[in-house]
Short mmCIF file of C-alpha atoms in Angstrom, two decimals:
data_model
loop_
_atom_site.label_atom_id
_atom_site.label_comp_id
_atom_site.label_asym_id
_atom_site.label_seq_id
_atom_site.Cartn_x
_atom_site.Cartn_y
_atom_site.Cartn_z
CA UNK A 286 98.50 108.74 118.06
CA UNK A 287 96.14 106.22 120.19
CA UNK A 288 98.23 104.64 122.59
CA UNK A 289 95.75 101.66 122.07
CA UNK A 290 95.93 101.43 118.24
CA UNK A 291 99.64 101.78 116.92
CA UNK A 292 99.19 97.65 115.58
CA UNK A 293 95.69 97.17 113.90
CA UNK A 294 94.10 93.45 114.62
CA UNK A 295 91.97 90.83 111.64
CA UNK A 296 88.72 90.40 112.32
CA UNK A 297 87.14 87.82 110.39
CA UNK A 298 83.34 87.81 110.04
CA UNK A 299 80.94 84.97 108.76
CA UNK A 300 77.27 84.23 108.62
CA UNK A 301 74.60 82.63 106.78
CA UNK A 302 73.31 84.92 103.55
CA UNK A 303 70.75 87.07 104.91
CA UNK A 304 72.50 87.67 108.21
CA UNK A 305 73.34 91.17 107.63
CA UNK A 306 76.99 90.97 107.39
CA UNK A 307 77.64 93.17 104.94
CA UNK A 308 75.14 96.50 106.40
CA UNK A 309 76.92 95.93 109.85
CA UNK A 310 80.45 95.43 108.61
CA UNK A 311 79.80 98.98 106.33
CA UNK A 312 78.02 100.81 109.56
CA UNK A 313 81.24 99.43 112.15
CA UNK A 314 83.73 101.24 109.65
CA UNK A 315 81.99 104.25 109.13
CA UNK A 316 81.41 104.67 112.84
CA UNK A 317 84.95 103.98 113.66
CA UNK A 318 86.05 106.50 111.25
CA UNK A 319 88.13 106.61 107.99
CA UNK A 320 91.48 104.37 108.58
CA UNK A 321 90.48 102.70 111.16
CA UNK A 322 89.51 99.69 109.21
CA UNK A 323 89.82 98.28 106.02
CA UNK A 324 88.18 95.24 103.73
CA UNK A 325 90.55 92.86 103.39
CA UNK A 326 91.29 92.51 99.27
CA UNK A 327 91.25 88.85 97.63
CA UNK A 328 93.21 87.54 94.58
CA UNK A 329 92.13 85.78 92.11
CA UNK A 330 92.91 83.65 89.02
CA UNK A 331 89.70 84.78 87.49
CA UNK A 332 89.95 88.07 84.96
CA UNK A 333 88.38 91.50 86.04
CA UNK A 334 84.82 92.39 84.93
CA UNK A 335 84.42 95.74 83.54
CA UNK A 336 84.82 98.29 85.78
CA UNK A 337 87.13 96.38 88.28
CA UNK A 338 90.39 97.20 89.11
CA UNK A 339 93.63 95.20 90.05
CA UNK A 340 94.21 96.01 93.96
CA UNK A 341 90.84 97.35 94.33
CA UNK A 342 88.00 94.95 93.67
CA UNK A 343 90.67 92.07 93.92
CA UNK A 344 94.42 91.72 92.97
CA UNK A 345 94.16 90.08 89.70
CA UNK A 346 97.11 87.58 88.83
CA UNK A 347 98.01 84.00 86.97
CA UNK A 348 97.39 80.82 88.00
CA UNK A 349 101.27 80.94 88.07
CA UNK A 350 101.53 83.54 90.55
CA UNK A 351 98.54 82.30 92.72
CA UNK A 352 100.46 78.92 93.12
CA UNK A 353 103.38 80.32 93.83
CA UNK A 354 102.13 82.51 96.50
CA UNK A 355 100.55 79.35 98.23
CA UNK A 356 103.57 77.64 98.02
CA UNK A 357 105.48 81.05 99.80
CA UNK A 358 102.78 80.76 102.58
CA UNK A 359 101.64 84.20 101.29
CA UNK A 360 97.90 83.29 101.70
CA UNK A 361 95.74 82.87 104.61
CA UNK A 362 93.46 80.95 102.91
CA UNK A 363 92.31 80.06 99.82
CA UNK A 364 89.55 78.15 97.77
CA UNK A 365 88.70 77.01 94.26
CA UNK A 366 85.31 78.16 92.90
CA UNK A 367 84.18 76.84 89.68
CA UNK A 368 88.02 76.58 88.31
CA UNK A 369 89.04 79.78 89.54
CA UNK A 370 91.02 80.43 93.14
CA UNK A 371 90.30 82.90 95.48
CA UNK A 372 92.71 83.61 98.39
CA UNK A 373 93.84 86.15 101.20
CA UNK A 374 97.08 87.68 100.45
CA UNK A 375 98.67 87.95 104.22
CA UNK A 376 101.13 90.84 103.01
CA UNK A 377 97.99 92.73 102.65
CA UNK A 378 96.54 92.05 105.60
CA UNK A 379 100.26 92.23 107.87
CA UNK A 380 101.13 96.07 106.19
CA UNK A 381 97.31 97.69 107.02
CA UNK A 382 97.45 95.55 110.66
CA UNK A 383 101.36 97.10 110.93
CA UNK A 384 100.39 100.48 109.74
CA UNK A 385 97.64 100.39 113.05
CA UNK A 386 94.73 99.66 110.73
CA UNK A 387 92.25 96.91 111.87
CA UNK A 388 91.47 94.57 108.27
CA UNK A 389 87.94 92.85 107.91
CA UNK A 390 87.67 89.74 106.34
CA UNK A 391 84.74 88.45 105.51
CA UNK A 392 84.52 84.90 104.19
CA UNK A 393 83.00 81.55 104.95
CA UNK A 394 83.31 79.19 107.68
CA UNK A 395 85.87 76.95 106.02
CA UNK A 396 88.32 79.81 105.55
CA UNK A 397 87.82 81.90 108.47
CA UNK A 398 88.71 78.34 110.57
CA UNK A 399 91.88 78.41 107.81
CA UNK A 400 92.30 81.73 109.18
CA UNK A 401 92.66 81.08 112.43
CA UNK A 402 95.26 78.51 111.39
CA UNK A 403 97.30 80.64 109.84
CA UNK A 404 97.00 83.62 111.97
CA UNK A 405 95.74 82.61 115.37
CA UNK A 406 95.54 86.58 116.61
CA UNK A 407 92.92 87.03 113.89
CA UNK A 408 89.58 87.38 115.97
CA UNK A 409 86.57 85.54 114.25
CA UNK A 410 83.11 86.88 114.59
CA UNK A 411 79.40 84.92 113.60
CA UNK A 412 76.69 87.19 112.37
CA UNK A 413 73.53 84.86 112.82
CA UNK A 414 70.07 85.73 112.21
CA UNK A 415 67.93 85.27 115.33
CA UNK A 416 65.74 82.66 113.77
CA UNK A 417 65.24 80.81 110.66
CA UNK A 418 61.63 82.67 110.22
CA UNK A 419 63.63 86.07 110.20
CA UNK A 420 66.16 84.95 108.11
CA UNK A 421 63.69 82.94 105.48
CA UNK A 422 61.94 86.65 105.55
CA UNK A 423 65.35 88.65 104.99
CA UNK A 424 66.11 86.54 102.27
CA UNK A 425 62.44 86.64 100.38
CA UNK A 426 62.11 90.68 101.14
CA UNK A 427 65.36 90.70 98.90
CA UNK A 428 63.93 89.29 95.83
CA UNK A 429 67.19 87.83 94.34
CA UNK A 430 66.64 83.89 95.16
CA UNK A 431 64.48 81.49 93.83
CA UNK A 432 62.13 79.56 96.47
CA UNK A 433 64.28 76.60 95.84
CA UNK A 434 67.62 78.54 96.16
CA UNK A 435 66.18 79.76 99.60
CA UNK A 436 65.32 76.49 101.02
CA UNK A 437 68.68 75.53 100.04
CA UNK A 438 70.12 78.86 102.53
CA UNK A 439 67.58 78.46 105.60
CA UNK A 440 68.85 74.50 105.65
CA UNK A 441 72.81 75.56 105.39
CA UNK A 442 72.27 77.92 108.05
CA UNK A 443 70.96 75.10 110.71
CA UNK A 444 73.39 72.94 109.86
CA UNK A 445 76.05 75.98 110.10
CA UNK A 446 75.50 76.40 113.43
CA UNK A 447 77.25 73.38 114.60
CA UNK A 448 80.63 75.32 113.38
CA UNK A 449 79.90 78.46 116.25
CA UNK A 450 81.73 77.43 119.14
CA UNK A 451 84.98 77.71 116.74
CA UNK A 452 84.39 81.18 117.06
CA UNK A 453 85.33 84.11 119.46
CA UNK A 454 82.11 86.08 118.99
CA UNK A 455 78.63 85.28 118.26
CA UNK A 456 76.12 87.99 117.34
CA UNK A 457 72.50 87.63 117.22
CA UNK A 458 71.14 90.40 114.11
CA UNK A 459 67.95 90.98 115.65
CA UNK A 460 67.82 94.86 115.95
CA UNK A 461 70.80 96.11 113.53
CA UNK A 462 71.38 99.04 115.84
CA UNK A 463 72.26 96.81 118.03
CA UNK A 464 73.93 94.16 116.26
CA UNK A 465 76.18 97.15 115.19
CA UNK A 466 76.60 98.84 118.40
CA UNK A 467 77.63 95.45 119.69
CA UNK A 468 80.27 94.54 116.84
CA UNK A 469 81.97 97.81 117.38
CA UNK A 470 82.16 96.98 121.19
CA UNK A 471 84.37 94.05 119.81
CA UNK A 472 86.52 96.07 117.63
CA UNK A 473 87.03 98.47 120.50
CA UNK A 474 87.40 96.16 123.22
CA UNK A 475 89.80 93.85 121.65
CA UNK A 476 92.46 96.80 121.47
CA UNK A 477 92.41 96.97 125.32
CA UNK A 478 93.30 94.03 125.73
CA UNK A 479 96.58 93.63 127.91
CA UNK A 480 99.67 92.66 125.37
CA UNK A 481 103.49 92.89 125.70
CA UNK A 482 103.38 95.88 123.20
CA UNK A 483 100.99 97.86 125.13
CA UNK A 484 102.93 96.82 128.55
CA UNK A 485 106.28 97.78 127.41
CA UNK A 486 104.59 101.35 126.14
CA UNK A 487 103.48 102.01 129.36
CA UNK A 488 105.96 100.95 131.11
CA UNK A 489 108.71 103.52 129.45
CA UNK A 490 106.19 106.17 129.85
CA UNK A 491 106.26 105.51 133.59
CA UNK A 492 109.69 104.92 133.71
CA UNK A 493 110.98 107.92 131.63
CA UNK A 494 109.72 109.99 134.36
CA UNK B 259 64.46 89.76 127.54
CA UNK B 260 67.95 90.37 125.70
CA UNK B 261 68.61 87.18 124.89
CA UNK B 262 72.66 87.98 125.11
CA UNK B 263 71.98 88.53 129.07
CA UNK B 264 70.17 85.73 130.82
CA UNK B 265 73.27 85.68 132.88
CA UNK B 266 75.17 88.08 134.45
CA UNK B 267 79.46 88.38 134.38
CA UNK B 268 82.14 89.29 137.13
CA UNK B 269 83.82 92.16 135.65
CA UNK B 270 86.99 92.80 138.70
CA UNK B 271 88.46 95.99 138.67
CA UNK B 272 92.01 97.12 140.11
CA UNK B 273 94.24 100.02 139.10
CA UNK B 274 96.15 102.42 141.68
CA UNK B 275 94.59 105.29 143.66
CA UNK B 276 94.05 108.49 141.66
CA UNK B 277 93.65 106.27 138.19
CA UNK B 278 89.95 107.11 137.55
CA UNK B 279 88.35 103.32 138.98
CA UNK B 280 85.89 105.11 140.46
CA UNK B 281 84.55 107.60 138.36
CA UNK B 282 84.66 104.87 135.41
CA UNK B 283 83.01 102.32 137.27
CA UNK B 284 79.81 104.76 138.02
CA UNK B 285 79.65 106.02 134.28
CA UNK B 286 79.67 102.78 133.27
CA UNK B 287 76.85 101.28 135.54
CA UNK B 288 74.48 104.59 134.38
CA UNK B 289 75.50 104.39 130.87
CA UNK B 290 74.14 100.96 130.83
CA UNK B 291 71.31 101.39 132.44
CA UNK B 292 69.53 100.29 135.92
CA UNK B 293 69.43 96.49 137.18
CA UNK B 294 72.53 96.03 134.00
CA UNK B 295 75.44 96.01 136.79
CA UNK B 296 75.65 95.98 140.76
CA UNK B 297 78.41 96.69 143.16
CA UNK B 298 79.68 93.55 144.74
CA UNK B 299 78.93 94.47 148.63
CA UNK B 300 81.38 92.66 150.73
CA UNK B 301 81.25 91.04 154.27
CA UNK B 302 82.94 92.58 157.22
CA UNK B 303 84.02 91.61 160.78
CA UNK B 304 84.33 95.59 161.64
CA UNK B 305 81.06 97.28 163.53
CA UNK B 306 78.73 99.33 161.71
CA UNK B 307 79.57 102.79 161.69
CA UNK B 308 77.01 105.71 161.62
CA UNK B 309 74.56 105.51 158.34
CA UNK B 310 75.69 102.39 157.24
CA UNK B 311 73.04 99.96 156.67
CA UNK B 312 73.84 95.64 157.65
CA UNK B 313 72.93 94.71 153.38
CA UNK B 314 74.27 97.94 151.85
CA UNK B 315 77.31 99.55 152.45
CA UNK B 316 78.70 96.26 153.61
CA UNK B 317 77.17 92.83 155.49
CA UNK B 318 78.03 92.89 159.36
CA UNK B 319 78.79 89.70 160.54
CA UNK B 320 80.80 88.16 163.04
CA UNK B 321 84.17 86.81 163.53
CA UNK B 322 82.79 82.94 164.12
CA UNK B 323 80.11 84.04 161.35
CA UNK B 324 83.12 84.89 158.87
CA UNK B 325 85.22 82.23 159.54
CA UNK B 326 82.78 79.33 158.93
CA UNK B 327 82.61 81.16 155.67
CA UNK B 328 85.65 80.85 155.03
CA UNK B 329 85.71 77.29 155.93
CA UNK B 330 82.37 76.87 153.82
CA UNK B 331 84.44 78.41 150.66
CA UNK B 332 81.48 80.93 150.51
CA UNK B 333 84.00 83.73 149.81
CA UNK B 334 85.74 84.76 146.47
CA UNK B 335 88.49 86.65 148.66
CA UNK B 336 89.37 88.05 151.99
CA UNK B 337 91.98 89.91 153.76
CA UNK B 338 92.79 91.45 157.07
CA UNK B 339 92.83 95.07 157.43
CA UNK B 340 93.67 96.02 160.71
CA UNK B 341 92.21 93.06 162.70
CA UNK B 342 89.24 93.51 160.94
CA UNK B 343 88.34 91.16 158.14
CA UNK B 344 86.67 91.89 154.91
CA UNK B 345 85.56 89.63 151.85
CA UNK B 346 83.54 88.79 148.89
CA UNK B 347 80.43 87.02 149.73
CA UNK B 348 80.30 84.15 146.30
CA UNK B 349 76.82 83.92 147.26
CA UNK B 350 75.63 87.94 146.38
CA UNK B 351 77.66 87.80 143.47
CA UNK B 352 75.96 84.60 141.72
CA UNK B 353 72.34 85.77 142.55
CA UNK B 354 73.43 88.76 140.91
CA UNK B 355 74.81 86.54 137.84
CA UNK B 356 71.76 84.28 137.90
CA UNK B 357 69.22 87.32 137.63
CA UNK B 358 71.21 88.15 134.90
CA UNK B 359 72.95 90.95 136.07
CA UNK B 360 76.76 91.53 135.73
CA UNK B 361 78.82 92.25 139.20
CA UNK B 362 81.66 95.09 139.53
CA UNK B 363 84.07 94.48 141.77
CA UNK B 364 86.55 97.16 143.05
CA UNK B 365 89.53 95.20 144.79
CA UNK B 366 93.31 95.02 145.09
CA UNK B 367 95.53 93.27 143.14
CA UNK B 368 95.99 90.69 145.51
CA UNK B 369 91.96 90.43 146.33
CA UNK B 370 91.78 89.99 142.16
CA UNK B 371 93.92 87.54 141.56
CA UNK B 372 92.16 85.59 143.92
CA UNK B 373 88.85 86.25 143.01
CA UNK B 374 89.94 84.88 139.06
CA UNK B 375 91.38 81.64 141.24
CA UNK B 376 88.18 81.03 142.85
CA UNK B 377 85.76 82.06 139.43
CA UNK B 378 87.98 81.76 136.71
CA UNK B 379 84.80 83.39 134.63
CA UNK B 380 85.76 86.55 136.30
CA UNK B 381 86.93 89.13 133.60
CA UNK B 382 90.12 91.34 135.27
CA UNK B 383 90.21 95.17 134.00
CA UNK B 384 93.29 97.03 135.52
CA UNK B 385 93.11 100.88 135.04
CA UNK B 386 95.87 102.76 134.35
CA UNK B 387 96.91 106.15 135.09
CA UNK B 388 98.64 107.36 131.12
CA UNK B 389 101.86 108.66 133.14
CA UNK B 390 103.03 109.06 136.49
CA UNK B 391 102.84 112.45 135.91
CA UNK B 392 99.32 112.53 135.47
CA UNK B 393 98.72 110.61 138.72
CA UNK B 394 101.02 112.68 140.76
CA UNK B 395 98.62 115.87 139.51
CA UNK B 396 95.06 114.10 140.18
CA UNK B 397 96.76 112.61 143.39
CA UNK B 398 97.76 116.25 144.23
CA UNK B 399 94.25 117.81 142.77
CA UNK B 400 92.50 115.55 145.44
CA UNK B 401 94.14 117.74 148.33
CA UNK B 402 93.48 114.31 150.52
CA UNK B 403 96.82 112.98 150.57
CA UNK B 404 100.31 114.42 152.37
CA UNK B 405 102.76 114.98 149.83
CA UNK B 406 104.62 111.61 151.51
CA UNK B 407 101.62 109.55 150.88
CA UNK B 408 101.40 110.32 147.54
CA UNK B 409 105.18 109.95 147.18
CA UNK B 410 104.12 105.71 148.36
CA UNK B 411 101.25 105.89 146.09
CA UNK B 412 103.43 106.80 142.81
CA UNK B 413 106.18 104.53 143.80
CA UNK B 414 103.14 101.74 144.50
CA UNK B 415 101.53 102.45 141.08
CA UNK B 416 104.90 101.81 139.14
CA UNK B 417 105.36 98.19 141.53
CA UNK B 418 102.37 97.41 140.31
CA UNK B 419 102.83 97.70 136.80
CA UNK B 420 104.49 93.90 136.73
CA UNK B 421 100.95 92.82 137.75
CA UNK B 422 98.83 94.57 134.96
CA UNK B 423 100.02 90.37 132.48
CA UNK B 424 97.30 88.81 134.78
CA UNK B 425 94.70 90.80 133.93
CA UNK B 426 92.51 90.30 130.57
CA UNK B 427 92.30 94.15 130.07
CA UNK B 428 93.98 97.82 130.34
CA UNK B 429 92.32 100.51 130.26
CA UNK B 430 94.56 103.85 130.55
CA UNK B 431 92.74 106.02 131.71
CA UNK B 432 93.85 109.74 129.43
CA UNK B 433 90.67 111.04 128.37
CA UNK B 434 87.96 110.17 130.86
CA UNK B 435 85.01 110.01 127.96
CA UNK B 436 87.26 107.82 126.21
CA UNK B 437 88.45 105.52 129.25
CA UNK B 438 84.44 104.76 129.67
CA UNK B 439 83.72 104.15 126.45
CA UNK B 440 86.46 101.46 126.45
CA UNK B 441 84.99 100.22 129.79
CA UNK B 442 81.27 99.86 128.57
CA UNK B 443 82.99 98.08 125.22
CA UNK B 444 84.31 95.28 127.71
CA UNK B 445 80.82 95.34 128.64
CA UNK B 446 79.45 94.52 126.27
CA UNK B 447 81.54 92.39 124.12
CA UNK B 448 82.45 89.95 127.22
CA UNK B 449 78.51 88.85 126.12
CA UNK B 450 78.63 88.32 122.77
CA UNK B 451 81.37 85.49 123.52
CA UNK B 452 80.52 82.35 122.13
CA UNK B 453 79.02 80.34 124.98
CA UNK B 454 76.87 76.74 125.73
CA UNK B 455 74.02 78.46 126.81
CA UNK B 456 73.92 81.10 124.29
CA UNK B 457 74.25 78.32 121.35
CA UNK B 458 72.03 76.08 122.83
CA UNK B 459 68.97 78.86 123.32
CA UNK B 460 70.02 79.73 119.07
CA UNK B 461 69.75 76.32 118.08
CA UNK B 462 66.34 75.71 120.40
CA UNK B 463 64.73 78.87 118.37
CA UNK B 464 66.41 76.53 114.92
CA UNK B 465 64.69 73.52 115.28
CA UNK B 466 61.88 74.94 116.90
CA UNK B 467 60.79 75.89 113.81
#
């Protein structure tokens, strides 16, 4: 067992569309190894698409149970998209973190600052593009938005910015072997940090001697 | 120019004799390549001995010449060590951070806990032997110390455990590839922090467009 790792920690990641996210979030975990960190899973009201699974994809339940869990505290955040909700289950996130797995959540401004409400240890990361010209580019080479829909992304991500210094971490995706080498040096680094956990560890193994 | 390092950091780094400071500290300055990190070089009172070179291993000043900067508040820390003085010139260390390179400071508890008084920016590591077991054999491996001395250094070591809350990091030093990696992480991450400078230069390559 890593002395460093028996609690995992959240790490919340946002960024405009076209930041890179995604290809960094997938490259941290693999290069961390298998367990080491998870996605976090959402629930939803809405029903599963074919092929989706309950606890998988998302946790599927009723508007019911999706009120009922806000009303417990059970979510770290939550939104409404066009009539259906969307929210972080914290029992989720609490048994991976508890189990020594770090969980990755990656959502938008508004709820990683809800986040950070509910769970002020949760450690919140900004993927930004290093320029608008780079990101318009990113977002043409991809071929899925209209001109107008693009426009639309290059202007939310100025005014986006203004939301940073909420944030622990800011990284600039210029070079995504970088970008990724410096993620991971967050999700490493944060583990050493000095806590009463990792104190009282040490201090029996220097005592018990 | 990386635009995450126009400035450099004060990384201060404590831990007791025999933990591995050292050794972690050098790895980590060639792992990140020339000009990245320096050695603070601190001021002394004591006479040059053979080899050593008035800029290098140490400045050579004078009592009067010490004291005034002391007076002038152009030291981080001092101490006496045997009528001889010995501190850390604030000047070397913020050309060093202005040229954007990060400093490494090797000190005492005492000496770091000042240091984060007088540049709260400062970033404290404290490395950490994994047992006292482990120390007693490196401490023994060394063949430098009488078994007495290393009897004070153990019994130090374990004193200073109650110290390790002020810090911002522990590294414990087990597996030496491992305790670097951690280091460099600090590294590294301590730049991607969310800073004025770092969101103002973003938002300059924004609306510059």
């Amino acid at each position: 067992m890593d002395e460093d790792r028996t609690k995992g920690k959240l790490f919340v990641i946002s960024g405009p569309s076209g930041a890179g996210k995604g290809t960094i979030v997938s490259r941290v975990r693999e290069d961390l190894g298998p367990n080491r960190a998870v996605l976090s899973i959402s629930m939803t009201t809405r029903g599963p698409r074919p092929g989706e699974e309950d606890g998988k994809q998302y946790f599927f339940v009723t508007k019911e149970d999706f009120c009922k869990k806000i009303q417990e505290g059970g979510l770290l955040e939550y939104a409404e998209v066009y009539g259906n909700y969307y929210g972080t289950p914290r029992s989720y996130v609490m048994e991976n973190i508890e189990n020594g797995r770090d969980v990755i959540l990656e959502i938008d401004i508004q709820g990683a600052l809800n986040v950070k409400k509910a769970f002020p240890e949760g450690i919140l990361i900004f993927v930004a593009p290093p320029s608008l010209s780079v990101l318009r580019d990113r977002l043409t080479g991809r071929n899925t938005d209209a001109e107008d829909v693009i426009r639309l992304r290059l202007s939310k991500a100025v005014s986006e910015l203004s939301h940073i210094p909420a944030y622990d971490y800011l990284i600039i995706n210029d070079v995504l072997e970088e970008a990724v080498k410096k993620t991971e040096s967050i999700f490493i680094s944060e583990h050493m940090r000095v806590s009463e956990s990792r104190m009282g560890r040490l201090m029996a193994e220097y005592e018990g001697e």
